[in-house]
Amino acid sequence: MKKELSSERAFLASKPLEKMSAAARSRVRYVLTDIDGTLTGPDGRLPAKSYSAMERLRAAGIKVIPITGRPAGWCDHIARMWPADGVVGENGALFYMRDDSSAKMIKIYSEPSAIVRESNMKRLLSMYSAVKRKFPSVEPASDQNFRETDVAIDYCEDVRPPLTVADAFEIKKFCESRGATAKVSNIHVNAWFGDYTKLKMSKRILKDVFGETDDSMLEKAVYAGDSDNDSEMFGYFKLSVGMADIKAYAASMPAEFHPKYVAPLRGADGFSRLASAVLQGRAPKKIR
């Protein structure tokens, strides 16, 4: 039996997931979700329970949209192959969606100019060299070659021995001192040039692609995450849910950016519990 973690110790303002009202759950039409640490298990892989949870949500007519720091190359695969209705990648730099009617990919970028994106990448790679000199234990993320807009600095995914979360925040500060925007995930420090965020792109596609308004998206969308780089999404969405892992980041997150609810289990187990809560009492619809 899995040990359920007490969220109240770290997030006094957050409620346990089971306190989300039936009325709120019944209004959910979108599940926006982080991937690493939220859909994945302790080994970093995507377990069957997460994939099944996404399929069950879509079968009930709920759109599933991963919101991730993972690269454009991964997002192309996710949009084509996963039970998802699109994916926001590289921390809000892009949105990919497969148009089922034409079997073509729809691609939206925060920075529409390919020339500017290429120039920014050159600057980022130069900045990474400075990071490496100051923090010699880090490595570029193994997925860096598939990225179009940011640099991902591995501090504990493949790096051994892994660095600490405290180390990651020092790397983040260093990147910011060089003029970049930087965020800490459970495995990487991601840095980029530009003012785009996961939240800005999420709001844009909910409006422009799915036809929602600022008010309606707050009633219809759940956001699920697990770490500091989810804080802006936690703060904005009324139905934000942190996996139990989130307690490790409590000290770095102001109270207004804490999730509104906390799942009792970590990672994929917590996401599966969230999906079951949202689906409670709903009948499956036509599977797309």
PDB file of C-alpha atoms in Angstrom:
ATOM      1  CA  MET A   1       0.000   0.000   0.000  1.00  0.00           C
ATOM      2  CA  LYS A   2       1.410   3.395  -1.016  1.00  0.00           C
ATOM      3  CA  LYS A   3       2.060   5.852   1.755  1.00  0.00           C
ATOM      4  CA  GLU A   4      -0.013   8.999   1.332  1.00  0.00           C
ATOM      5  CA  LEU A   5       1.846  12.212   2.063  1.00  0.00           C
ATOM      6  CA  SER A   6       0.538  15.033   4.201  1.00  0.00           C
ATOM      7  CA  SER A   7       0.308  18.159   2.045  1.00  0.00           C
ATOM      8  CA  GLU A   8      -0.843  20.412   4.878  1.00  0.00           C
ATOM      9  CA  ARG A   9       2.644  20.607   6.381  1.00  0.00           C
ATOM     10  CA  ALA A  10       4.027  22.307   3.257  1.00  0.00           C
ATOM     11  CA  PHE A  11       0.959  24.005   1.793  1.00  0.00           C
ATOM     12  CA  LEU A  12      -1.272  25.358   4.495  1.00  0.00           C
ATOM     13  CA  ALA A  13      -3.431  27.194   1.936  1.00  0.00           C
ATOM     14  CA  SER A  14      -3.900  24.147  -0.302  1.00  0.00           C
ATOM     15  CA  LYS A  15      -6.755  21.715   0.130  1.00  0.00           C
ATOM     16  CA  PRO A  16      -6.554  17.950  -0.247  1.00  0.00           C
ATOM     17  CA  LEU A  17      -7.697  16.822  -3.697  1.00  0.00           C
ATOM     18  CA  GLU A  18     -10.735  15.071  -2.240  1.00  0.00           C
ATOM     19  CA  LYS A  19     -12.050  18.481  -1.141  1.00  0.00           C
ATOM     20  CA  MET A  20     -12.578  19.590  -4.757  1.00  0.00           C
ATOM     21  CA  SER A  21     -16.345  19.885  -5.055  1.00  0.00           C
ATOM     22  CA  ALA A  22     -18.460  17.680  -7.301  1.00  0.00           C
ATOM     23  CA  ALA A  23     -19.791  20.821  -8.990  1.00  0.00           C
ATOM     24  CA  ALA A  24     -16.276  22.005  -9.844  1.00  0.00           C
ATOM     25  CA  ARG A  25     -15.285  18.574 -11.140  1.00  0.00           C
ATOM     26  CA  SER A  26     -18.399  18.343 -13.311  1.00  0.00           C
ATOM     27  CA  ARG A  27     -17.456  21.580 -15.135  1.00  0.00           C
ATOM     28  CA  VAL A  28     -14.006  20.369 -16.180  1.00  0.00           C
ATOM     29  CA  ARG A  29     -13.532  20.185 -19.947  1.00  0.00           C
ATOM     30  CA  TYR A  30      -9.722  20.462 -20.126  1.00  0.00           C
ATOM     31  CA  VAL A  31      -6.935  18.784 -18.198  1.00  0.00           C
ATOM     32  CA  LEU A  32      -3.679  20.648 -18.724  1.00  0.00           C
ATOM     33  CA  THR A  33      -0.797  18.657 -17.306  1.00  0.00           C
ATOM     34  CA  ASP A  34       2.922  18.799 -16.800  1.00  0.00           C
ATOM     35  CA  ILE A  35       4.765  15.632 -17.915  1.00  0.00           C
ATOM     36  CA  ASP A  36       7.956  14.985 -15.917  1.00  0.00           C
ATOM     37  CA  GLY A  37       7.152  14.277 -12.286  1.00  0.00           C
ATOM     38  CA  THR A  38       3.409  14.485 -12.951  1.00  0.00           C
ATOM     39  CA  LEU A  39       2.665  11.857 -15.597  1.00  0.00           C
ATOM     40  CA  THR A  40       5.879   9.922 -14.997  1.00  0.00           C
ATOM     41  CA  GLY A  41       6.718   7.378 -12.317  1.00  0.00           C
ATOM     42  CA  PRO A  42       9.732   7.200  -9.981  1.00  0.00           C
ATOM     43  CA  ASP A  43      11.871   5.777 -12.807  1.00  0.00           C
ATOM     44  CA  GLY A  44      11.102   8.750 -15.065  1.00  0.00           C
ATOM     45  CA  ARG A  45       9.063   6.665 -17.490  1.00  0.00           C
ATOM     46  CA  LEU A  46       5.452   7.079 -18.555  1.00  0.00           C
ATOM     47  CA  PRO A  47       3.532   4.220 -16.889  1.00  0.00           C
ATOM     48  CA  ALA A  48       0.406   2.584 -18.250  1.00  0.00           C
ATOM     49  CA  LYS A  49      -1.721   4.219 -15.534  1.00  0.00           C
ATOM     50  CA  SER A  50      -0.968   7.719 -16.870  1.00  0.00           C
ATOM     51  CA  TYR A  51      -1.599   6.768 -20.492  1.00  0.00           C
ATOM     52  CA  SER A  52      -4.798   5.026 -19.443  1.00  0.00           C
ATOM     53  CA  ALA A  53      -5.877   8.057 -17.419  1.00  0.00           C
ATOM     54  CA  MET A  54      -5.449  10.288 -20.476  1.00  0.00           C
ATOM     55  CA  GLU A  55      -7.442   7.861 -22.609  1.00  0.00           C
ATOM     56  CA  ARG A  56     -10.221   7.715 -20.006  1.00  0.00           C
ATOM     57  CA  LEU A  57     -10.384  11.504 -19.836  1.00  0.00           C
ATOM     58  CA  ARG A  58     -10.626  11.850 -23.619  1.00  0.00           C
ATOM     59  CA  ALA A  59     -13.259   9.102 -23.783  1.00  0.00           C
ATOM     60  CA  ALA A  60     -15.359  11.256 -21.445  1.00  0.00           C
ATOM     61  CA  GLY A  61     -15.026  14.254 -23.771  1.00  0.00           C
ATOM     62  CA  ILE A  62     -12.322  16.020 -21.745  1.00  0.00           C
ATOM     63  CA  LYS A  63      -9.436  17.468 -23.736  1.00  0.00           C
ATOM     64  CA  VAL A  64      -5.969  16.555 -22.493  1.00  0.00           C
ATOM     65  CA  ILE A  65      -3.144  19.001 -23.205  1.00  0.00           C
ATOM     66  CA  PRO A  66       0.368  18.351 -21.845  1.00  0.00           C
ATOM     67  CA  ILE A  67       2.187  21.558 -20.858  1.00  0.00           C
ATOM     68  CA  THR A  68       5.884  20.806 -20.711  1.00  0.00           C
ATOM     69  CA  GLY A  69       9.455  22.018 -20.889  1.00  0.00           C
ATOM     70  CA  ARG A  70      10.302  19.116 -23.175  1.00  0.00           C
ATOM     71  CA  PRO A  71      11.591  19.849 -26.689  1.00  0.00           C
ATOM     72  CA  ALA A  72       9.898  20.483 -30.007  1.00  0.00           C
ATOM     73  CA  GLY A  73      10.971  17.057 -31.285  1.00  0.00           C
ATOM     74  CA  TRP A  74       9.209  15.318 -28.407  1.00  0.00           C
ATOM     75  CA  CYS A  75       6.142  17.527 -28.869  1.00  0.00           C
ATOM     76  CA  ASP A  76       5.797  16.513 -32.506  1.00  0.00           C
ATOM     77  CA  HIS A  77       5.672  12.880 -31.385  1.00  0.00           C
ATOM     78  CA  ILE A  78       3.277  13.607 -28.495  1.00  0.00           C
ATOM     79  CA  ALA A  79       0.865  15.523 -30.734  1.00  0.00           C
ATOM     80  CA  ARG A  80       0.852  12.703 -33.295  1.00  0.00           C
ATOM     81  CA  MET A  81       0.875   9.618 -31.074  1.00  0.00           C
ATOM     82  CA  TRP A  82      -0.398  10.282 -27.549  1.00  0.00           C
ATOM     83  CA  PRO A  83      -4.063  10.439 -26.476  1.00  0.00           C
ATOM     84  CA  ALA A  84      -3.723  14.234 -26.344  1.00  0.00           C
ATOM     85  CA  ASP A  85      -5.465  17.171 -27.993  1.00  0.00           C
ATOM     86  CA  GLY A  86      -2.273  19.152 -28.491  1.00  0.00           C
ATOM     87  CA  VAL A  87       0.853  19.956 -26.501  1.00  0.00           C
ATOM     88  CA  VAL A  88       2.535  23.138 -25.269  1.00  0.00           C
ATOM     89  CA  GLY A  89       6.299  22.645 -25.323  1.00  0.00           C
ATOM     90  CA  GLU A  90       9.590  24.287 -24.415  1.00  0.00           C
ATOM     91  CA  ASN A  91       7.963  26.143 -21.511  1.00  0.00           C
ATOM     92  CA  GLY A  92       5.427  27.975 -23.662  1.00  0.00           C
ATOM     93  CA  ALA A  93       7.495  28.619 -26.787  1.00  0.00           C
ATOM     94  CA  LEU A  94       5.283  26.478 -29.002  1.00  0.00           C
ATOM     95  CA  PHE A  95       2.022  24.581 -29.410  1.00  0.00           C
ATOM     96  CA  TYR A  96       1.642  21.537 -31.662  1.00  0.00           C
ATOM     97  CA  MET A  97      -1.656  19.857 -32.512  1.00  0.00           C
ATOM     98  CA  ARG A  98      -2.590  17.177 -35.008  1.00  0.00           C
ATOM     99  CA  ASP A  99      -5.585  18.135 -37.127  1.00  0.00           C
ATOM    100  CA  ASP A 100      -7.410  14.809 -37.352  1.00  0.00           C
ATOM    101  CA  SER A 101      -9.510  15.929 -40.329  1.00  0.00           C
ATOM    102  CA  SER A 102      -6.464  16.619 -42.505  1.00  0.00           C
ATOM    103  CA  ALA A 103      -3.827  14.565 -40.629  1.00  0.00           C
ATOM    104  CA  LYS A 104      -1.619  17.658 -40.715  1.00  0.00           C
ATOM    105  CA  MET A 105       0.258  19.301 -37.852  1.00  0.00           C
ATOM    106  CA  ILE A 106      -0.747  22.742 -36.637  1.00  0.00           C
ATOM    107  CA  LYS A 107       2.256  24.595 -35.187  1.00  0.00           C
ATOM    108  CA  ILE A 108       2.040  27.874 -33.267  1.00  0.00           C
ATOM    109  CA  TYR A 109       5.119  29.693 -31.943  1.00  0.00           C
ATOM    110  CA  SER A 110       5.383  32.479 -29.374  1.00  0.00           C
ATOM    111  CA  GLU A 111       8.170  33.937 -31.523  1.00  0.00           C
ATOM    112  CA  PRO A 112       6.940  33.592 -35.106  1.00  0.00           C
ATOM    113  CA  SER A 113      10.270  34.493 -36.751  1.00  0.00           C
ATOM    114  CA  ALA A 114      12.497  31.473 -37.387  1.00  0.00           C
ATOM    115  CA  ILE A 115      15.448  33.854 -37.822  1.00  0.00           C
ATOM    116  CA  VAL A 116      14.950  35.296 -34.328  1.00  0.00           C
ATOM    117  CA  ARG A 117      14.564  31.809 -32.843  1.00  0.00           C
ATOM    118  CA  GLU A 118      17.847  30.718 -34.415  1.00  0.00           C
ATOM    119  CA  SER A 119      19.645  33.848 -33.178  1.00  0.00           C
ATOM    120  CA  ASN A 120      18.363  33.336 -29.647  1.00  0.00           C
ATOM    121  CA  MET A 121      19.545  29.728 -29.659  1.00  0.00           C
ATOM    122  CA  LYS A 122      23.085  30.811 -30.542  1.00  0.00           C
ATOM    123  CA  ARG A 123      23.061  33.228 -27.594  1.00  0.00           C
ATOM    124  CA  LEU A 124      21.753  30.512 -25.284  1.00  0.00           C
ATOM    125  CA  LEU A 125      24.428  28.029 -26.249  1.00  0.00           C
ATOM    126  CA  SER A 126      27.053  30.685 -25.547  1.00  0.00           C
ATOM    127  CA  MET A 127      25.470  31.292 -22.143  1.00  0.00           C
ATOM    128  CA  TYR A 128      25.507  27.559 -21.435  1.00  0.00           C
ATOM    129  CA  SER A 129      29.290  27.563 -21.883  1.00  0.00           C
ATOM    130  CA  ALA A 130      29.485  30.144 -19.085  1.00  0.00           C
ATOM    131  CA  VAL A 131      27.183  28.014 -16.915  1.00  0.00           C
ATOM    132  CA  LYS A 132      29.408  24.992 -17.487  1.00  0.00           C
ATOM    133  CA  ARG A 133      32.493  26.917 -16.377  1.00  0.00           C
ATOM    134  CA  LYS A 134      30.803  27.990 -13.156  1.00  0.00           C
ATOM    135  CA  PHE A 135      28.987  24.688 -12.496  1.00  0.00           C
ATOM    136  CA  PRO A 136      31.221  22.013 -14.052  1.00  0.00           C
ATOM    137  CA  SER A 137      29.030  19.097 -12.917  1.00  0.00           C
ATOM    138  CA  VAL A 138      26.100  20.046 -15.156  1.00  0.00           C
ATOM    139  CA  GLU A 139      25.518  18.720 -18.659  1.00  0.00           C
ATOM    140  CA  PRO A 140      23.248  19.739 -21.515  1.00  0.00           C
ATOM    141  CA  ALA A 141      20.020  17.761 -21.360  1.00  0.00           C
ATOM    142  CA  SER A 142      20.037  14.638 -23.502  1.00  0.00           C
ATOM    143  CA  ASP A 143      17.121  16.092 -25.494  1.00  0.00           C
ATOM    144  CA  GLN A 144      18.882  19.403 -26.268  1.00  0.00           C
ATOM    145  CA  ASN A 145      19.380  18.571 -29.947  1.00  0.00           C
ATOM    146  CA  PHE A 146      15.601  18.406 -30.383  1.00  0.00           C
ATOM    147  CA  ARG A 147      15.024  21.936 -29.014  1.00  0.00           C
ATOM    148  CA  GLU A 148      14.237  25.064 -31.040  1.00  0.00           C
ATOM    149  CA  THR A 149      13.995  27.856 -28.464  1.00  0.00           C
ATOM    150  CA  ASP A 150      15.650  27.065 -25.118  1.00  0.00           C
ATOM    151  CA  VAL A 151      18.601  25.430 -23.438  1.00  0.00           C
ATOM    152  CA  ALA A 152      17.919  22.666 -20.923  1.00  0.00           C
ATOM    153  CA  ILE A 153      20.591  22.179 -18.277  1.00  0.00           C
ATOM    154  CA  ASP A 154      20.553  18.723 -16.714  1.00  0.00           C
ATOM    155  CA  TYR A 155      21.169  18.794 -12.990  1.00  0.00           C
ATOM    156  CA  CYS A 156      19.724  15.416 -11.997  1.00  0.00           C
ATOM    157  CA  GLU A 157      18.134  13.501 -14.893  1.00  0.00           C
ATOM    158  CA  ASP A 158      21.245  11.814 -16.304  1.00  0.00           C
ATOM    159  CA  VAL A 159      23.951  13.646 -14.324  1.00  0.00           C
ATOM    160  CA  ARG A 160      25.640  11.455 -11.702  1.00  0.00           C
ATOM    161  CA  PRO A 161      26.003  12.221  -8.931  1.00  0.00           C
ATOM    162  CA  PRO A 162      22.899  14.413  -9.211  1.00  0.00           C
ATOM    163  CA  LEU A 163      22.953  18.015  -8.067  1.00  0.00           C
ATOM    164  CA  THR A 164      20.453  19.277  -5.497  1.00  0.00           C
ATOM    165  CA  VAL A 165      17.407  21.490  -5.958  1.00  0.00           C
ATOM    166  CA  ALA A 166      19.380  24.224  -4.164  1.00  0.00           C
ATOM    167  CA  ASP A 167      22.113  23.885  -6.800  1.00  0.00           C
ATOM    168  CA  ALA A 168      19.473  24.173  -9.522  1.00  0.00           C
ATOM    169  CA  PHE A 169      18.257  27.479  -8.110  1.00  0.00           C
ATOM    170  CA  GLU A 170      21.824  28.806  -8.112  1.00  0.00           C
ATOM    171  CA  ILE A 171      22.060  27.891 -11.808  1.00  0.00           C
ATOM    172  CA  LYS A 172      18.727  29.614 -12.388  1.00  0.00           C
ATOM    173  CA  LYS A 173      20.018  32.816 -10.767  1.00  0.00           C
ATOM    174  CA  PHE A 174      23.149  32.696 -12.894  1.00  0.00           C
ATOM    175  CA  CYS A 175      21.116  32.387 -16.112  1.00  0.00           C
ATOM    176  CA  GLU A 176      18.896  35.270 -15.055  1.00  0.00           C
ATOM    177  CA  SER A 177      21.994  37.408 -14.409  1.00  0.00           C
ATOM    178  CA  ARG A 178      22.808  36.891 -18.093  1.00  0.00           C
ATOM    179  CA  GLY A 179      19.414  38.249 -19.155  1.00  0.00           C
ATOM    180  CA  ALA A 180      17.631  34.957 -19.680  1.00  0.00           C
ATOM    181  CA  THR A 181      14.356  33.740 -18.254  1.00  0.00           C
ATOM    182  CA  ALA A 182      14.950  30.532 -16.291  1.00  0.00           C
ATOM    183  CA  LYS A 183      12.802  27.925 -14.577  1.00  0.00           C
ATOM    184  CA  VAL A 184      13.617  24.910 -12.425  1.00  0.00           C
ATOM    185  CA  SER A 185      11.875  21.595 -13.091  1.00  0.00           C
ATOM    186  CA  ASN A 186      12.369  18.329 -11.260  1.00  0.00           C
ATOM    187  CA  ILE A 187      15.208  17.417 -13.667  1.00  0.00           C
ATOM    188  CA  HIS A 188      16.369  20.486 -15.613  1.00  0.00           C
ATOM    189  CA  VAL A 189      16.993  24.193 -15.442  1.00  0.00           C
ATOM    190  CA  ASN A 190      15.459  25.611 -18.620  1.00  0.00           C
ATOM    191  CA  ALA A 191      16.584  29.012 -19.894  1.00  0.00           C
ATOM    192  CA  TRP A 192      15.431  31.109 -22.834  1.00  0.00           C
ATOM    193  CA  PHE A 193      15.300  34.638 -24.200  1.00  0.00           C
ATOM    194  CA  GLY A 194      11.819  36.138 -24.530  1.00  0.00           C
ATOM    195  CA  ASP A 195       8.811  36.881 -22.355  1.00  0.00           C
ATOM    196  CA  TYR A 196       6.771  33.809 -23.212  1.00  0.00           C
ATOM    197  CA  THR A 197       5.597  31.414 -20.515  1.00  0.00           C
ATOM    198  CA  LYS A 198       3.582  28.227 -20.206  1.00  0.00           C
ATOM    199  CA  LEU A 199       0.668  30.303 -18.944  1.00  0.00           C
ATOM    200  CA  LYS A 200       0.710  32.794 -21.830  1.00  0.00           C
ATOM    201  CA  MET A 201       0.679  30.045 -24.435  1.00  0.00           C
ATOM    202  CA  SER A 202      -1.933  28.032 -22.529  1.00  0.00           C
ATOM    203  CA  LYS A 203      -4.281  31.023 -22.392  1.00  0.00           C
ATOM    204  CA  ARG A 204      -3.624  31.797 -26.063  1.00  0.00           C
ATOM    205  CA  ILE A 205      -4.501  28.335 -27.336  1.00  0.00           C
ATOM    206  CA  LEU A 206      -7.519  27.952 -25.038  1.00  0.00           C
ATOM    207  CA  LYS A 207      -8.858  31.167 -26.594  1.00  0.00           C
ATOM    208  CA  ASP A 208      -7.680  30.965 -30.214  1.00  0.00           C
ATOM    209  CA  VAL A 209      -7.834  27.206 -30.800  1.00  0.00           C
ATOM    210  CA  PHE A 210     -10.571  26.029 -28.425  1.00  0.00           C
ATOM    211  CA  GLY A 211     -12.754  29.148 -28.260  1.00  0.00           C
ATOM    212  CA  GLU A 212     -12.687  29.804 -24.510  1.00  0.00           C
ATOM    213  CA  THR A 213     -12.702  33.160 -22.736  1.00  0.00           C
ATOM    214  CA  ASP A 214     -10.660  34.304 -19.750  1.00  0.00           C
ATOM    215  CA  ASP A 215     -13.624  33.568 -17.517  1.00  0.00           C
ATOM    216  CA  SER A 216     -14.686  30.253 -19.036  1.00  0.00           C
ATOM    217  CA  MET A 217     -11.216  28.706 -18.959  1.00  0.00           C
ATOM    218  CA  LEU A 218     -10.999  29.295 -15.224  1.00  0.00           C
ATOM    219  CA  GLU A 219     -14.167  27.253 -14.726  1.00  0.00           C
ATOM    220  CA  LYS A 220     -13.347  24.499 -17.219  1.00  0.00           C
ATOM    221  CA  ALA A 221      -9.612  23.830 -16.933  1.00  0.00           C
ATOM    222  CA  VAL A 222      -7.650  21.817 -14.379  1.00  0.00           C
ATOM    223  CA  TYR A 223      -3.886  22.188 -14.237  1.00  0.00           C
ATOM    224  CA  ALA A 224      -1.724  19.396 -12.798  1.00  0.00           C
ATOM    225  CA  GLY A 225       1.955  19.839 -11.905  1.00  0.00           C
ATOM    226  CA  ASP A 226       4.647  18.899  -9.438  1.00  0.00           C
ATOM    227  CA  SER A 227       7.387  21.538  -9.158  1.00  0.00           C
ATOM    228  CA  ASP A 228       8.445  25.181  -8.966  1.00  0.00           C
ATOM    229  CA  ASN A 229       8.203  25.713 -12.723  1.00  0.00           C
ATOM    230  CA  ASP A 230       4.445  25.066 -12.453  1.00  0.00           C
ATOM    231  CA  SER A 231       3.941  27.937  -9.997  1.00  0.00           C
ATOM    232  CA  GLU A 232       2.509  30.471 -12.472  1.00  0.00           C
ATOM    233  CA  MET A 233      -0.023  27.907 -13.687  1.00  0.00           C
ATOM    234  CA  PHE A 234      -0.893  26.970 -10.108  1.00  0.00           C
ATOM    235  CA  GLY A 235      -1.472  30.621  -9.273  1.00  0.00           C
ATOM    236  CA  TYR A 236      -3.719  31.340 -12.253  1.00  0.00           C
ATOM    237  CA  PHE A 237      -6.027  28.341 -12.512  1.00  0.00           C
ATOM    238  CA  LYS A 238      -8.764  27.965  -9.905  1.00  0.00           C
ATOM    239  CA  LEU A 239      -8.556  24.185 -10.228  1.00  0.00           C
ATOM    240  CA  SER A 240      -4.794  23.672  -9.947  1.00  0.00           C
ATOM    241  CA  VAL A 241      -3.556  20.416  -8.441  1.00  0.00           C
ATOM    242  CA  GLY A 242      -0.043  19.667  -7.213  1.00  0.00           C
ATOM    243  CA  MET A 243       1.235  16.131  -6.984  1.00  0.00           C
ATOM    244  CA  ALA A 244       2.512  15.234  -3.498  1.00  0.00           C
ATOM    245  CA  ASP A 245       6.085  15.876  -4.724  1.00  0.00           C
ATOM    246  CA  ILE A 246       5.344  19.609  -4.674  1.00  0.00           C
ATOM    247  CA  LYS A 247       6.176  19.888  -0.993  1.00  0.00           C
ATOM    248  CA  ALA A 248       9.910  19.858  -1.863  1.00  0.00           C
ATOM    249  CA  TYR A 249       9.463  23.257  -3.538  1.00  0.00           C
ATOM    250  CA  ALA A 250       7.367  24.958  -0.858  1.00  0.00           C
ATOM    251  CA  ALA A 251      10.151  27.266   0.319  1.00  0.00           C
ATOM    252  CA  SER A 252      10.749  28.632  -3.205  1.00  0.00           C
ATOM    253  CA  MET A 253       7.087  29.324  -4.020  1.00  0.00           C
ATOM    254  CA  PRO A 254       5.154  32.322  -2.654  1.00  0.00           C
ATOM    255  CA  ALA A 255       1.810  31.330  -1.158  1.00  0.00           C
ATOM    256  CA  GLU A 256      -0.152  32.894  -4.025  1.00  0.00           C
ATOM    257  CA  PHE A 257       1.500  30.404  -6.395  1.00  0.00           C
ATOM    258  CA  HIS A 258       0.745  27.302  -4.378  1.00  0.00           C
ATOM    259  CA  PRO A 259      -1.651  24.817  -6.000  1.00  0.00           C
ATOM    260  CA  LYS A 260      -5.256  25.111  -4.887  1.00  0.00           C
ATOM    261  CA  TYR A 261      -5.342  21.361  -4.212  1.00  0.00           C
ATOM    262  CA  VAL A 262      -2.713  18.705  -3.485  1.00  0.00           C
ATOM    263  CA  ALA A 263      -2.999  15.051  -4.503  1.00  0.00           C
ATOM    264  CA  PRO A 264      -2.146  12.525  -1.787  1.00  0.00           C
ATOM    265  CA  LEU A 265       0.317  10.588  -3.975  1.00  0.00           C
ATOM    266  CA  ARG A 266       3.398  11.348  -6.026  1.00  0.00           C
ATOM    267  CA  GLY A 267       3.725  11.682  -9.795  1.00  0.00           C
ATOM    268  CA  ALA A 268       1.761   9.249 -11.939  1.00  0.00           C
ATOM    269  CA  ASP A 269      -0.110   7.878  -8.927  1.00  0.00           C
ATOM    270  CA  GLY A 270      -1.297  11.371  -8.051  1.00  0.00           C
ATOM    271  CA  PHE A 271      -2.315  12.106 -11.656  1.00  0.00           C
ATOM    272  CA  SER A 272      -4.273   8.870 -11.861  1.00  0.00           C
ATOM    273  CA  ARG A 273      -6.067   9.849  -8.659  1.00  0.00           C
ATOM    274  CA  LEU A 274      -6.862  13.277 -10.166  1.00  0.00           C
ATOM    275  CA  ALA A 275      -8.244  11.726 -13.365  1.00  0.00           C
ATOM    276  CA  SER A 276     -10.481   9.422 -11.341  1.00  0.00           C
ATOM    277  CA  ALA A 277     -11.769  12.378  -9.316  1.00  0.00           C
ATOM    278  CA  VAL A 278     -12.601  14.371 -12.463  1.00  0.00           C
ATOM    279  CA  LEU A 279     -14.285  11.372 -14.079  1.00  0.00           C
ATOM    280  CA  GLN A 280     -16.326  10.373 -11.055  1.00  0.00           C
ATOM    281  CA  GLY A 281     -19.957  10.068 -12.114  1.00  0.00           C
ATOM    282  CA  ARG A 282     -19.327  10.717 -15.823  1.00  0.00           C
ATOM    283  CA  ALA A 283     -20.349   8.354 -18.597  1.00  0.00           C
ATOM    284  CA  PRO A 284     -17.858   7.669 -21.432  1.00  0.00           C
ATOM    285  CA  LYS A 285     -18.539   9.386 -24.745  1.00  0.00           C
ATOM    286  CA  LYS A 286     -17.487   8.390 -28.234  1.00  0.00           C
ATOM    287  CA  ILE A 287     -13.751   7.607 -28.272  1.00  0.00           C
ATOM    288  CA  ARG A 288     -11.931   9.746 -30.824  1.00  0.00           C
TER     289      ARG A 288
END
